[in-house]
Amino acid sequence: MALKLTLGKKEYFPGIKQIQYEGPGSKNPLAFKWYQPDAVVAGKPMKEHFRFAIAYWHTFCNAGSDPFGKDTIDFPWDASSDPIQAAKDKLDAAFEFFTKLGVEFYCFHDRDMAPEGKSVIESEKNLQILIDLAKEKQKESGVKLLWGTANVFGHRRYMNGAATNPDFHVLTHAAAQVKAAIDATVELGGGNYVFWGGREGYFTLLNTDMKRELEHLGQFLTKARDYGRQNGFKGTFLIEPKPMEPTKHQYDFDSATVISFLKKFGLENDFKLNIENNHATLAGHTFAHEVRLAADNGLLGSLDINQGDPYNGWDTDEFLHDVTESTLLMLEILQSKGLAPGGMNFDAKNRRSSSDLEDIFIAHISSMDTLARGLIIADKIIRESGLLEMRKKRYASFDSGDGARFEKGELGLAQLRDMAVKLGEPQQMSAKQELYESLINQFI
Ligand code: XUL
Ligand code: CO
């Protein structure tokens, strides 16, 4: 079903109409060149492969400030001096943006949507006001919530952590926020609920009882899961790995770390992973590696789409615009069971020097086209390049005979040793890395 254009009292992007597909030859920056939501690729419509979502915090809250300078972008929805009115205006602008871009999902933190109050109770009331309005807007437009989350890293009370804070009092405030954010996610029909542990980590082991902090995190997530399940949340809980920034060492370091954490605390049936490209590269991995590991463990949940800068080592959250990177990602997605009920959330921001309002449209369009191209290319690679067959052949010695017996656990170490004696020195087998790499380029 197509989204219905949904405007508030004021139109925030007056020069921009609903974005259309015009094809690769188009020179219109406000048109799709590759992304056709209903075009079928690899057995289903493009939009179902991607399930694109807009990140409320970057797109409507981040006006370009960095540690060295203040905002550079004027958000017209930020004009009111009454914070609740400003939040309502932002909601209007957000739904105008979603429905003009044709993106069916969005994601938010509690504090992106509604301002923090002077007490837990006032914060809960503020959030409820906005959730009621968002519910109406979802109904009118057809837009859905991909996931909700709580910002338990921004406020100064969380400077030593939220669920892993050494002070129990702080932990109770994190619990209050997570409870309200789960309630909001249930009310808005969100398919997922995310935990990103920005302050769950440490700067020095000298003042940190790591074992105790990790046990607190396991306990906290268990209780959050129980609360959600008892209160109508049927979706997937997600943990978003990131190795560092803002803390020096974050507990949810990467996919491998989070997978073993989930298994240790018995959370693997309710939780999956929300993997972000720039977090993967900060951990010294590729996006594809992190996605493959999660998928192989049945724990691929959702993706935060962006890219880092190869020449510096922090979380620059750029819009994904690299076609090779997108192709390698889509190769993994096509070999997995797909993302639903997860999706692809644009956890990305414009450069602060991209200061026109239309630049946020251009950035999303460019990324959606990049992913659409990646999908088309990856599908072709799978069907025509022979790459997967080549890879399978590398392991042919395990497909039958003693190799297959080994895989089944039928051969002990001493038997394997006797076989080495009998078989003699193995024949060298090239890994053909450059051939694989050239195949990818042949299809791009
Ligand atoms: C921070 C980050 C967060 C999470 C949600 O690096 O990625 O925005 O996606 O809290
Ligand atoms: Co993210």
JSON list of C-alpha atoms in Angstrom, two decimals, residues 209-423:
[
{"chain": "A", "resi": 209, "resn": "ASP", "atom": "CA", "xyz": [34.36, -4.28, 38.56]},
{"chain": "A", "resi": 210, "resn": "MET", "atom": "CA", "xyz": [33.74, -5.61, 35.05]},
{"chain": "A", "resi": 211, "resn": "LYS", "atom": "CA", "xyz": [32.27, -8.94, 36.18]},
{"chain": "A", "resi": 212, "resn": "ARG", "atom": "CA", "xyz": [29.67, -7.23, 38.36]},
{"chain": "A", "resi": 213, "resn": "GLU", "atom": "CA", "xyz": [28.78, -4.66, 35.70]},
{"chain": "A", "resi": 214, "resn": "LEU", "atom": "CA", "xyz": [28.23, -7.36, 33.06]},
{"chain": "A", "resi": 215, "resn": "GLU", "atom": "CA", "xyz": [26.05, -9.32, 35.46]},
{"chain": "A", "resi": 216, "resn": "HIS", "atom": "CA", "xyz": [24.00, -6.18, 36.11]},
{"chain": "A", "resi": 217, "resn": "LEU", "atom": "CA", "xyz": [23.59, -5.73, 32.36]},
{"chain": "A", "resi": 218, "resn": "GLY", "atom": "CA", "xyz": [22.43, -9.34, 31.98]},
{"chain": "A", "resi": 219, "resn": "GLN", "atom": "CA", "xyz": [19.97, -8.92, 34.86]},
{"chain": "A", "resi": 220, "resn": "PHE", "atom": "CA", "xyz": [18.68, -5.60, 33.51]},
{"chain": "A", "resi": 221, "resn": "LEU", "atom": "CA", "xyz": [18.07, -6.98, 30.01]},
{"chain": "A", "resi": 222, "resn": "THR", "atom": "CA", "xyz": [16.39, -10.08, 31.45]},
{"chain": "A", "resi": 223, "resn": "LYS", "atom": "CA", "xyz": [13.97, -7.91, 33.44]},
{"chain": "A", "resi": 224, "resn": "ALA", "atom": "CA", "xyz": [13.34, -5.67, 30.42]},
{"chain": "A", "resi": 225, "resn": "ARG", "atom": "CA", "xyz": [12.57, -8.78, 28.33]},
{"chain": "A", "resi": 226, "resn": "ASP", "atom": "CA", "xyz": [10.22, -10.09, 31.02]},
{"chain": "A", "resi": 227, "resn": "TYR", "atom": "CA", "xyz": [8.44, -6.74, 31.30]},
{"chain": "A", "resi": 228, "resn": "GLY", "atom": "CA", "xyz": [8.03, -6.50, 27.53]},
{"chain": "A", "resi": 229, "resn": "ARG", "atom": "CA", "xyz": [6.69, -10.04, 27.20]},
{"chain": "A", "resi": 230, "resn": "GLN", "atom": "CA", "xyz": [4.23, -9.52, 30.07]},
{"chain": "A", "resi": 231, "resn": "ASN", "atom": "CA", "xyz": [3.00, -6.26, 28.58]},
{"chain": "A", "resi": 232, "resn": "GLY", "atom": "CA", "xyz": [2.24, -7.09, 24.99]},
{"chain": "A", "resi": 233, "resn": "PHE", "atom": "CA", "xyz": [5.58, -6.78, 23.22]},
{"chain": "A", "resi": 234, "resn": "LYS", "atom": "CA", "xyz": [5.70, -9.61, 20.68]},
{"chain": "A", "resi": 235, "resn": "GLY", "atom": "CA", "xyz": [8.56, -8.27, 18.55]},
{"chain": "A", "resi": 236, "resn": "THR", "atom": "CA", "xyz": [12.32, -8.79, 18.67]},
{"chain": "A", "resi": 237, "resn": "PHE", "atom": "CA", "xyz": [14.63, -7.22, 21.24]},
{"chain": "A", "resi": 238, "resn": "LEU", "atom": "CA", "xyz": [17.84, -6.08, 19.60]},
{"chain": "A", "resi": 239, "resn": "ILE", "atom": "CA", "xyz": [21.31, -5.29, 20.89]},
{"chain": "A", "resi": 240, "resn": "GLU", "atom": "CA", "xyz": [23.41, -2.95, 18.78]},
{"chain": "A", "resi": 241, "resn": "PRO", "atom": "CA", "xyz": [27.12, -3.77, 19.03]},
{"chain": "A", "resi": 242, "resn": "LYS", "atom": "CA", "xyz": [29.73, -0.99, 19.11]},
{"chain": "A", "resi": 243, "resn": "PRO", "atom": "CA", "xyz": [33.29, -1.35, 20.39]},
{"chain": "A", "resi": 244, "resn": "MET", "atom": "CA", "xyz": [33.96, 2.18, 21.67]},
{"chain": "A", "resi": 245, "resn": "GLU", "atom": "CA", "xyz": [32.78, 5.80, 21.62]},
{"chain": "A", "resi": 246, "resn": "PRO", "atom": "CA", "xyz": [31.61, 7.26, 23.88]},
{"chain": "A", "resi": 247, "resn": "THR", "atom": "CA", "xyz": [33.32, 4.89, 26.35]},
{"chain": "A", "resi": 248, "resn": "LYS", "atom": "CA", "xyz": [36.84, 3.65, 25.64]},
{"chain": "A", "resi": 249, "resn": "HIS", "atom": "CA", "xyz": [35.78, 0.01, 25.86]},
{"chain": "A", "resi": 250, "resn": "GLN", "atom": "CA", "xyz": [32.11, -0.84, 25.34]},
{"chain": "A", "resi": 251, "resn": "TYR", "atom": "CA", "xyz": [30.76, -4.17, 26.57]},
{"chain": "A", "resi": 252, "resn": "ASP", "atom": "CA", "xyz": [28.71, -4.87, 23.41]},
{"chain": "A", "resi": 253, "resn": "PHE", "atom": "CA", "xyz": [31.95, -4.79, 21.41]},
{"chain": "A", "resi": 254, "resn": "ASP", "atom": "CA", "xyz": [30.97, -6.65, 18.22]},
{"chain": "A", "resi": 255, "resn": "SER", "atom": "CA", "xyz": [28.70, -9.44, 16.94]},
{"chain": "A", "resi": 256, "resn": "ALA", "atom": "CA", "xyz": [30.83, -12.23, 18.41]},
{"chain": "A", "resi": 257, "resn": "THR", "atom": "CA", "xyz": [30.89, -10.61, 21.85]},
{"chain": "A", "resi": 258, "resn": "VAL", "atom": "CA", "xyz": [27.16, -9.94, 21.88]},
{"chain": "A", "resi": 259, "resn": "ILE", "atom": "CA", "xyz": [26.30, -13.45, 20.68]},
{"chain": "A", "resi": 260, "resn": "SER", "atom": "CA", "xyz": [28.23, -15.03, 23.53]},
{"chain": "A", "resi": 261, "resn": "PHE", "atom": "CA", "xyz": [26.75, -12.53, 26.02]},
{"chain": "A", "resi": 262, "resn": "LEU", "atom": "CA", "xyz": [23.20, -13.41, 24.90]},
{"chain": "A", "resi": 263, "resn": "LYS", "atom": "CA", "xyz": [23.91, -17.11, 25.24]},
{"chain": "A", "resi": 264, "resn": "LYS", "atom": "CA", "xyz": [25.53, -16.71, 28.66]},
{"chain": "A", "resi": 265, "resn": "PHE", "atom": "CA", "xyz": [22.44, -14.94, 30.02]},
{"chain": "A", "resi": 266, "resn": "GLY", "atom": "CA", "xyz": [19.90, -17.14, 28.19]},
{"chain": "A", "resi": 267, "resn": "LEU", "atom": "CA", "xyz": [18.58, -14.25, 26.09]},
{"chain": "A", "resi": 268, "resn": "GLU", "atom": "CA", "xyz": [19.15, -15.70, 22.62]},
{"chain": "A", "resi": 269, "resn": "ASN", "atom": "CA", "xyz": [15.51, -16.62, 22.02]},
{"chain": "A", "resi": 270, "resn": "ASP", "atom": "CA", "xyz": [14.21, -13.08, 22.54]},
{"chain": "A", "resi": 271, "resn": "PHE", "atom": "CA", "xyz": [17.15, -10.96, 21.39]},
{"chain": "A", "resi": 272, "resn": "LYS", "atom": "CA", "xyz": [18.89, -10.57, 18.05]},
{"chain": "A", "resi": 273, "resn": "LEU", "atom": "CA", "xyz": [21.47, -8.09, 16.75]},
{"chain": "A", "resi": 274, "resn": "ASN", "atom": "CA", "xyz": [21.10, -4.67, 15.20]},
{"chain": "A", "resi": 275, "resn": "ILE", "atom": "CA", "xyz": [24.31, -4.25, 13.20]},
{"chain": "A", "resi": 276, "resn": "GLU", "atom": "CA", "xyz": [25.72, -0.91, 12.08]},
{"chain": "A", "resi": 277, "resn": "ASN", "atom": "CA", "xyz": [28.40, -0.52, 9.43]},
{"chain": "A", "resi": 278, "resn": "ASN", "atom": "CA", "xyz": [30.41, 2.22, 11.12]},
{"chain": "A", "resi": 279, "resn": "HIS", "atom": "CA", "xyz": [30.39, 0.26, 14.39]},
{"chain": "A", "resi": 280, "resn": "ALA", "atom": "CA", "xyz": [31.68, -2.81, 12.53]},
{"chain": "A", "resi": 281, "resn": "THR", "atom": "CA", "xyz": [34.59, -0.90, 11.04]},
{"chain": "A", "resi": 282, "resn": "LEU", "atom": "CA", "xyz": [35.43, 0.66, 14.43]},
{"chain": "A", "resi": 283, "resn": "ALA", "atom": "CA", "xyz": [35.71, -2.92, 15.73]},
{"chain": "A", "resi": 284, "resn": "GLY", "atom": "CA", "xyz": [38.13, -3.78, 12.91]},
{"chain": "A", "resi": 285, "resn": "HIS", "atom": "CA", "xyz": [35.56, -5.82, 10.96]},
{"chain": "A", "resi": 286, "resn": "THR", "atom": "CA", "xyz": [33.65, -5.35, 7.75]},
{"chain": "A", "resi": 287, "resn": "PHE", "atom": "CA", "xyz": [29.87, -4.86, 7.81]},
{"chain": "A", "resi": 288, "resn": "ALA", "atom": "CA", "xyz": [29.57, -8.11, 5.84]},
{"chain": "A", "resi": 289, "resn": "HIS", "atom": "CA", "xyz": [31.57, -10.00, 8.49]},
{"chain": "A", "resi": 290, "resn": "GLU", "atom": "CA", "xyz": [29.33, -8.81, 11.31]},
{"chain": "A", "resi": 291, "resn": "VAL", "atom": "CA", "xyz": [26.18, -9.60, 9.33]},
{"chain": "A", "resi": 292, "resn": "ARG", "atom": "CA", "xyz": [27.41, -13.06, 8.32]},
{"chain": "A", "resi": 293, "resn": "LEU", "atom": "CA", "xyz": [28.31, -13.97, 11.90]},
{"chain": "A", "resi": 294, "resn": "ALA", "atom": "CA", "xyz": [24.89, -12.91, 13.20]},
{"chain": "A", "resi": 295, "resn": "ALA", "atom": "CA", "xyz": [23.06, -14.69, 10.37]},
{"chain": "A", "resi": 296, "resn": "ASP", "atom": "CA", "xyz": [25.08, -17.90, 10.84]},
{"chain": "A", "resi": 297, "resn": "ASN", "atom": "CA", "xyz": [23.96, -17.91, 14.48]},
{"chain": "A", "resi": 298, "resn": "GLY", "atom": "CA", "xyz": [20.31, -17.24, 13.62]},
{"chain": "A", "resi": 299, "resn": "LEU", "atom": "CA", "xyz": [20.61, -13.83, 15.30]},
{"chain": "A", "resi": 300, "resn": "LEU", "atom": "CA", "xyz": [20.49, -11.33, 12.43]},
{"chain": "A", "resi": 301, "resn": "GLY", "atom": "CA", "xyz": [17.81, -8.86, 13.48]},
{"chain": "A", "resi": 302, "resn": "SER", "atom": "CA", "xyz": [18.13, -5.47, 11.82]},
{"chain": "A", "resi": 303, "resn": "LEU", "atom": "CA", "xyz": [20.66, -3.03, 10.35]},
{"chain": "A", "resi": 304, "resn": "ASP", "atom": "CA", "xyz": [21.71, 0.54, 10.97]},
{"chain": "A", "resi": 305, "resn": "ILE", "atom": "CA", "xyz": [22.81, 1.74, 7.58]},
{"chain": "A", "resi": 306, "resn": "ASN", "atom": "CA", "xyz": [25.71, 4.16, 7.25]},
{"chain": "A", "resi": 307, "resn": "GLN", "atom": "CA", "xyz": [29.44, 4.15, 6.53]},
{"chain": "A", "resi": 308, "resn": "GLY", "atom": "CA", "xyz": [32.53, 5.49, 8.22]},
{"chain": "A", "resi": 309, "resn": "ASP", "atom": "CA", "xyz": [35.41, 7.35, 6.71]},
{"chain": "A", "resi": 310, "resn": "PRO", "atom": "CA", "xyz": [38.29, 5.03, 5.81]},
{"chain": "A", "resi": 311, "resn": "TYR", "atom": "CA", "xyz": [40.83, 7.73, 6.66]},
{"chain": "A", "resi": 312, "resn": "ASN", "atom": "CA", "xyz": [39.84, 8.42, 10.24]},
{"chain": "A", "resi": 313, "resn": "GLY", "atom": "CA", "xyz": [38.88, 6.25, 13.14]},
{"chain": "A", "resi": 314, "resn": "TRP", "atom": "CA", "xyz": [35.65, 7.51, 14.61]},
{"chain": "A", "resi": 315, "resn": "ASP", "atom": "CA", "xyz": [31.93, 7.17, 14.14]},
{"chain": "A", "resi": 316, "resn": "THR", "atom": "CA", "xyz": [31.28, 9.65, 11.33]},
{"chain": "A", "resi": 317, "resn": "ASP", "atom": "CA", "xyz": [27.83, 8.17, 10.50]},
{"chain": "A", "resi": 318, "resn": "GLU", "atom": "CA", "xyz": [27.96, 9.11, 6.82]},
{"chain": "A", "resi": 319, "resn": "PHE", "atom": "CA", "xyz": [25.19, 8.08, 4.48]},
{"chain": "A", "resi": 320, "resn": "LEU", "atom": "CA", "xyz": [26.14, 4.83, 2.74]},
{"chain": "A", "resi": 321, "resn": "HIS", "atom": "CA", "xyz": [27.13, 5.81, -0.78]},
{"chain": "A", "resi": 322, "resn": "ASP", "atom": "CA", "xyz": [29.74, 3.19, -1.65]},
{"chain": "A", "resi": 323, "resn": "VAL", "atom": "CA", "xyz": [28.37, 0.76, -4.27]},
{"chain": "A", "resi": 324, "resn": "THR", "atom": "CA", "xyz": [30.94, -1.98, -3.62]},
{"chain": "A", "resi": 325, "resn": "GLU", "atom": "CA", "xyz": [30.21, -1.90, 0.10]},
{"chain": "A", "resi": 326, "resn": "SER", "atom": "CA", "xyz": [26.49, -2.06, -0.59]},
{"chain": "A", "resi": 327, "resn": "THR", "atom": "CA", "xyz": [26.98, -4.99, -2.99]},
{"chain": "A", "resi": 328, "resn": "LEU", "atom": "CA", "xyz": [28.97, -6.96, -0.41]},
{"chain": "A", "resi": 329, "resn": "LEU", "atom": "CA", "xyz": [26.27, -6.26, 2.19]},
{"chain": "A", "resi": 330, "resn": "MET", "atom": "CA", "xyz": [23.44, -7.30, -0.12]},
{"chain": "A", "resi": 331, "resn": "LEU", "atom": "CA", "xyz": [25.30, -10.52, -1.00]},
{"chain": "A", "resi": 332, "resn": "GLU", "atom": "CA", "xyz": [25.08, -11.42, 2.69]},
{"chain": "A", "resi": 333, "resn": "ILE", "atom": "CA", "xyz": [21.45, -10.34, 3.02]},
{"chain": "A", "resi": 334, "resn": "LEU", "atom": "CA", "xyz": [20.41, -12.38, -0.02]},
{"chain": "A", "resi": 335, "resn": "GLN", "atom": "CA", "xyz": [22.12, -15.46, 1.42]},
{"chain": "A", "resi": 336, "resn": "SER", "atom": "CA", "xyz": [20.39, -14.93, 4.79]},
{"chain": "A", "resi": 337, "resn": "LYS", "atom": "CA", "xyz": [16.71, -15.36, 5.58]},
{"chain": "A", "resi": 338, "resn": "GLY", "atom": "CA", "xyz": [16.16, -11.61, 5.12]},
{"chain": "A", "resi": 339, "resn": "LEU", "atom": "CA", "xyz": [15.62, -8.88, 7.68]},
{"chain": "A", "resi": 340, "resn": "ALA", "atom": "CA", "xyz": [11.92, -8.83, 8.55]},
{"chain": "A", "resi": 341, "resn": "PRO", "atom": "CA", "xyz": [10.71, -7.94, 11.16]},
{"chain": "A", "resi": 342, "resn": "GLY", "atom": "CA", "xyz": [13.93, -5.91, 11.16]},
{"chain": "A", "resi": 343, "resn": "GLY", "atom": "CA", "xyz": [14.84, -3.47, 8.43]},
{"chain": "A", "resi": 344, "resn": "MET", "atom": "CA", "xyz": [17.41, -0.89, 7.36]},
{"chain": "A", "resi": 345, "resn": "ASN", "atom": "CA", "xyz": [17.48, 2.21, 9.53]},
{"chain": "A", "resi": 346, "resn": "PHE", "atom": "CA", "xyz": [19.42, 5.19, 8.18]},
{"chain": "A", "resi": 347, "resn": "ASP", "atom": "CA", "xyz": [21.50, 5.90, 11.26]},
{"chain": "A", "resi": 348, "resn": "ALA", "atom": "CA", "xyz": [23.39, 8.54, 9.31]},
{"chain": "A", "resi": 349, "resn": "LYS", "atom": "CA", "xyz": [23.75, 12.28, 9.25]},
{"chain": "A", "resi": 350, "resn": "ASN", "atom": "CA", "xyz": [24.58, 14.87, 6.65]},
{"chain": "A", "resi": 351, "resn": "ARG", "atom": "CA", "xyz": [27.91, 16.64, 6.96]},
{"chain": "A", "resi": 352, "resn": "ARG", "atom": "CA", "xyz": [27.39, 19.85, 8.93]},
{"chain": "A", "resi": 353, "resn": "SER", "atom": "CA", "xyz": [28.37, 21.82, 5.85]},
{"chain": "A", "resi": 354, "resn": "SER", "atom": "CA", "xyz": [25.41, 20.36, 3.93]},
{"chain": "A", "resi": 355, "resn": "SER", "atom": "CA", "xyz": [23.15, 23.02, 5.32]},
{"chain": "A", "resi": 356, "resn": "ASP", "atom": "CA", "xyz": [20.15, 23.13, 2.93]},
{"chain": "A", "resi": 357, "resn": "LEU", "atom": "CA", "xyz": [16.98, 21.37, 4.08]},
{"chain": "A", "resi": 358, "resn": "GLU", "atom": "CA", "xyz": [16.75, 19.53, 0.77]},
{"chain": "A", "resi": 359, "resn": "ASP", "atom": "CA", "xyz": [20.14, 17.93, 1.49]},
{"chain": "A", "resi": 360, "resn": "ILE", "atom": "CA", "xyz": [18.45, 15.48, 3.89]},
{"chain": "A", "resi": 361, "resn": "PHE", "atom": "CA", "xyz": [16.24, 14.29, 1.03]},
{"chain": "A", "resi": 362, "resn": "ILE", "atom": "CA", "xyz": [19.21, 14.03, -1.32]},
{"chain": "A", "resi": 363, "resn": "ALA", "atom": "CA", "xyz": [21.21, 12.03, 1.23]},
{"chain": "A", "resi": 364, "resn": "HIS", "atom": "CA", "xyz": [18.47, 9.47, 1.82]},
{"chain": "A", "resi": 365, "resn": "ILE", "atom": "CA", "xyz": [17.67, 9.16, -1.89]},
{"chain": "A", "resi": 366, "resn": "SER", "atom": "CA", "xyz": [21.35, 8.59, -2.66]},
{"chain": "A", "resi": 367, "resn": "SER", "atom": "CA", "xyz": [21.64, 5.88, -0.02]},
{"chain": "A", "resi": 368, "resn": "MET", "atom": "CA", "xyz": [18.43, 4.14, -1.11]},
{"chain": "A", "resi": 369, "resn": "ASP", "atom": "CA", "xyz": [19.72, 4.13, -4.69]},
{"chain": "A", "resi": 370, "resn": "THR", "atom": "CA", "xyz": [23.10, 2.81, -3.51]},
{"chain": "A", "resi": 371, "resn": "LEU", "atom": "CA", "xyz": [21.37, -0.09, -1.77]},
{"chain": "A", "resi": 372, "resn": "ALA", "atom": "CA", "xyz": [19.07, -0.74, -4.72]},
{"chain": "A", "resi": 373, "resn": "ARG", "atom": "CA", "xyz": [22.10, -0.96, -7.00]},
{"chain": "A", "resi": 374, "resn": "GLY", "atom": "CA", "xyz": [23.80, -3.25, -4.50]},
{"chain": "A", "resi": 375, "resn": "LEU", "atom": "CA", "xyz": [20.75, -5.50, -4.47]},
{"chain": "A", "resi": 376, "resn": "ILE", "atom": "CA", "xyz": [20.52, -5.70, -8.27]},
{"chain": "A", "resi": 377, "resn": "ILE", "atom": "CA", "xyz": [24.25, -6.41, -8.60]},
{"chain": "A", "resi": 378, "resn": "ALA", "atom": "CA", "xyz": [24.35, -8.95, -5.77]},
{"chain": "A", "resi": 379, "resn": "ASP", "atom": "CA", "xyz": [21.38, -10.81, -7.24]},
{"chain": "A", "resi": 380, "resn": "LYS", "atom": "CA", "xyz": [23.21, -10.99, -10.59]},
{"chain": "A", "resi": 381, "resn": "ILE", "atom": "CA", "xyz": [26.43, -12.17, -8.94]},
{"chain": "A", "resi": 382, "resn": "ILE", "atom": "CA", "xyz": [24.55, -14.98, -7.23]},
{"chain": "A", "resi": 383, "resn": "ARG", "atom": "CA", "xyz": [22.74, -16.04, -10.40]},
{"chain": "A", "resi": 384, "resn": "GLU", "atom": "CA", "xyz": [25.48, -15.61, -12.99]},
{"chain": "A", "resi": 385, "resn": "SER", "atom": "CA", "xyz": [29.01, -15.37, -11.58]},
{"chain": "A", "resi": 386, "resn": "GLY", "atom": "CA", "xyz": [29.45, -18.89, -10.25]},
{"chain": "A", "resi": 387, "resn": "LEU", "atom": "CA", "xyz": [31.01, -17.39, -7.10]},
{"chain": "A", "resi": 388, "resn": "LEU", "atom": "CA", "xyz": [28.93, -19.37, -4.64]},
{"chain": "A", "resi": 389, "resn": "GLU", "atom": "CA", "xyz": [29.62, -22.62, -6.48]},
{"chain": "A", "resi": 390, "resn": "MET", "atom": "CA", "xyz": [33.36, -21.84, -6.51]},
{"chain": "A", "resi": 391, "resn": "ARG", "atom": "CA", "xyz": [33.26, -21.23, -2.78]},
{"chain": "A", "resi": 392, "resn": "LYS", "atom": "CA", "xyz": [31.36, -24.44, -2.14]},
{"chain": "A", "resi": 393, "resn": "LYS", "atom": "CA", "xyz": [33.92, -26.41, -4.19]},
{"chain": "A", "resi": 394, "resn": "ARG", "atom": "CA", "xyz": [36.71, -25.27, -1.86]},
{"chain": "A", "resi": 395, "resn": "TYR", "atom": "CA", "xyz": [35.12, -27.46, 0.78]},
{"chain": "A", "resi": 396, "resn": "ALA", "atom": "CA", "xyz": [34.32, -30.45, -1.47]},
{"chain": "A", "resi": 397, "resn": "SER", "atom": "CA", "xyz": [36.66, -32.74, 0.48]},
{"chain": "A", "resi": 398, "resn": "PHE", "atom": "CA", "xyz": [34.18, -32.56, 3.38]},
{"chain": "A", "resi": 399, "resn": "ASP", "atom": "CA", "xyz": [31.18, -33.46, 1.18]},
{"chain": "A", "resi": 400, "resn": "SER", "atom": "CA", "xyz": [31.76, -37.22, 1.11]},
{"chain": "A", "resi": 401, "resn": "GLY", "atom": "CA", "xyz": [34.03, -39.94, 2.43]},
{"chain": "A", "resi": 402, "resn": "ASP", "atom": "CA", "xyz": [36.22, -39.32, 5.46]},
{"chain": "A", "resi": 403, "resn": "GLY", "atom": "CA", "xyz": [35.71, -35.52, 5.33]},
{"chain": "A", "resi": 404, "resn": "ALA", "atom": "CA", "xyz": [31.96, -36.04, 5.75]},
{"chain": "A", "resi": 405, "resn": "ARG", "atom": "CA", "xyz": [32.63, -38.56, 8.54]},
{"chain": "A", "resi": 406, "resn": "PHE", "atom": "CA", "xyz": [34.77, -35.94, 10.30]},
{"chain": "A", "resi": 407, "resn": "GLU", "atom": "CA", "xyz": [31.94, -33.38, 10.08]},
{"chain": "A", "resi": 408, "resn": "LYS", "atom": "CA", "xyz": [29.59, -35.91, 11.66]},
{"chain": "A", "resi": 409, "resn": "GLY", "atom": "CA", "xyz": [32.03, -36.39, 14.54]},
{"chain": "A", "resi": 410, "resn": "GLU", "atom": "CA", "xyz": [32.88, -39.96, 13.59]},
{"chain": "A", "resi": 411, "resn": "LEU", "atom": "CA", "xyz": [36.68, -39.56, 13.44]},
{"chain": "A", "resi": 412, "resn": "GLY", "atom": "CA", "xyz": [38.94, -39.15, 16.47]},
{"chain": "A", "resi": 413, "resn": "LEU", "atom": "CA", "xyz": [42.30, -37.38, 16.59]},
{"chain": "A", "resi": 414, "resn": "ALA", "atom": "CA", "xyz": [44.33, -40.60, 16.38]},
{"chain": "A", "resi": 415, "resn": "GLN", "atom": "CA", "xyz": [42.34, -41.81, 13.34]},
{"chain": "A", "resi": 416, "resn": "LEU", "atom": "CA", "xyz": [42.94, -38.44, 11.68]},
{"chain": "A", "resi": 417, "resn": "ARG", "atom": "CA", "xyz": [46.65, -38.84, 12.39]},
{"chain": "A", "resi": 418, "resn": "ASP", "atom": "CA", "xyz": [46.70, -42.27, 10.74]},
{"chain": "A", "resi": 419, "resn": "MET", "atom": "CA", "xyz": [45.02, -40.79, 7.67]},
{"chain": "A", "resi": 420, "resn": "ALA", "atom": "CA", "xyz": [47.70, -38.09, 7.43]},
{"chain": "A", "resi": 421, "resn": "VAL", "atom": "CA", "xyz": [50.32, -40.84, 7.40]},
{"chain": "A", "resi": 422, "resn": "LYS", "atom": "CA", "xyz": [48.47, -42.75, 4.70]},
{"chain": "A", "resi": 423, "resn": "LEU", "atom": "CA", "xyz": [47.56, -39.75, 2.50]}
]
